[in-house]
Amino acid sequence: MTYIVNDNCIACKYTDCVEVCPVDCFYEGENMLVIHPDECIDCGVCEPECPADAIRPDTEPDMEKWVEFNRKYSEAWPVIITKKDPLPNADEMDGKEGKMELFSEKPGEGG
């Protein structure tokens, strides 16, 4: 089992999760985070930290696409281990539908 970040993170990018991760398996894109599924130790401490409810276990239905999505971008983006401010419109974007249209493949700064 692993945890994944889904599209609820897009345009919010809360980073509360990275502070509690004991293995530093979060990676930062321009407007979201992902978890490297091979590095995640399935501890689950990140899930309740996410204000956007964007972190889910891969055991839930239809999560295979998110495991591959997280794998792809975690191999391209820099690791993030330090909490940062969320994106400026995070509160407004939290819970919005159709956020994949806003997804950016660009890497974040990491750190």
XYZ file of C-alpha atoms in Angstrom:
111
model
C 0.000 0.000 0.000
C 0.989 3.607 -0.574
C -0.611 6.992 -0.291
C -1.220 9.266 -3.269
C -2.018 12.913 -3.857
C -5.003 13.510 -6.128
C -6.341 16.504 -8.059
C -7.768 18.117 -4.922
C -4.231 19.436 -4.360
C -4.090 21.318 -7.669
C -4.131 25.108 -7.232
C -4.041 24.755 -3.430
C -0.691 23.084 -2.684
C -0.934 23.059 1.070
C 2.347 21.694 2.390
C 1.355 20.692 5.924
C 1.944 17.078 4.858
C 5.646 17.460 4.101
C 6.500 18.427 7.671
C 5.168 15.193 9.122
C 6.523 12.786 6.492
C 9.271 10.676 8.113
C 10.793 9.595 4.783
C 10.620 12.791 2.702
C 8.643 11.233 -0.153
C 6.803 14.390 -1.286
C 7.754 16.126 -4.523
C 6.781 19.623 -5.582
C 5.259 20.740 -8.832
C 4.356 24.286 -9.751
C 0.811 23.946 -8.422
C 0.568 20.623 -6.552
C 2.499 17.970 -4.659
C 2.862 14.233 -5.301
C 4.091 11.254 -3.285
C 6.670 8.813 -4.656
C 4.834 5.480 -4.264
C 8.051 3.471 -3.875
C 9.362 5.718 -1.098
C 6.137 6.002 0.906
C 6.203 3.718 3.960
C 2.417 3.721 4.358
C 2.506 5.326 7.794
C -0.499 7.530 7.032
C 0.575 10.525 9.113
C 0.242 12.851 6.113
C -3.400 12.066 5.309
C -5.049 13.922 8.216
C -2.682 16.893 7.766
C -4.062 17.825 4.330
C -6.689 20.592 4.567
C -7.861 19.802 1.004
C -8.368 16.064 1.644
C -6.074 15.390 -1.320
C -4.098 12.520 0.215
C -5.715 9.105 -0.038
C -4.601 5.484 0.381
C -4.168 3.573 -2.865
C -6.516 0.885 -1.554
C -9.549 3.037 -2.366
C -11.373 2.356 -5.665
C -9.884 3.717 -8.912
C -6.579 4.805 -7.394
C -4.306 3.025 -9.885
C -4.248 6.055 -12.212
C -3.203 8.262 -9.278
C -0.401 5.906 -8.272
C 1.022 6.181 -11.800
C 0.435 9.948 -11.886
C 2.295 10.362 -8.577
C 5.105 8.066 -9.763
C 5.558 9.993 -13.026
C 5.828 13.422 -11.461
C 7.765 12.382 -8.363
C 10.490 11.207 -10.715
C 10.558 14.594 -12.483
C 10.012 17.111 -9.676
C 12.257 18.116 -6.748
C 11.742 16.756 -3.241
C 10.072 19.078 -0.736
C 10.659 18.733 3.003
C 9.885 22.239 4.253
C 6.419 23.672 4.783
C 5.624 26.652 2.562
C 2.663 28.976 2.248
C -0.181 27.538 0.147
C -0.935 29.073 -3.239
C -2.605 32.511 -3.019
C -6.110 31.294 -3.958
C -5.905 27.984 -2.077
C -8.926 28.569 0.143
C -11.018 29.601 -2.850
C -9.855 26.633 -4.968
C -10.247 24.014 -2.232
C -12.969 21.578 -3.256
C -13.496 22.947 -6.782
C -14.358 20.504 -9.553
C -12.415 20.185 -12.824
C -9.024 21.125 -11.414
C -7.088 18.890 -13.837
C -7.552 21.662 -16.394
C -5.341 23.802 -14.164
C -2.609 21.195 -13.663
C 0.938 22.265 -14.504
C 3.673 19.759 -15.351
C 6.308 22.330 -14.407
C 8.423 21.534 -11.362
C 8.261 23.553 -8.182
C 11.265 24.883 -6.309
C 11.577 22.000 -3.841
C 13.356 22.538 -0.600
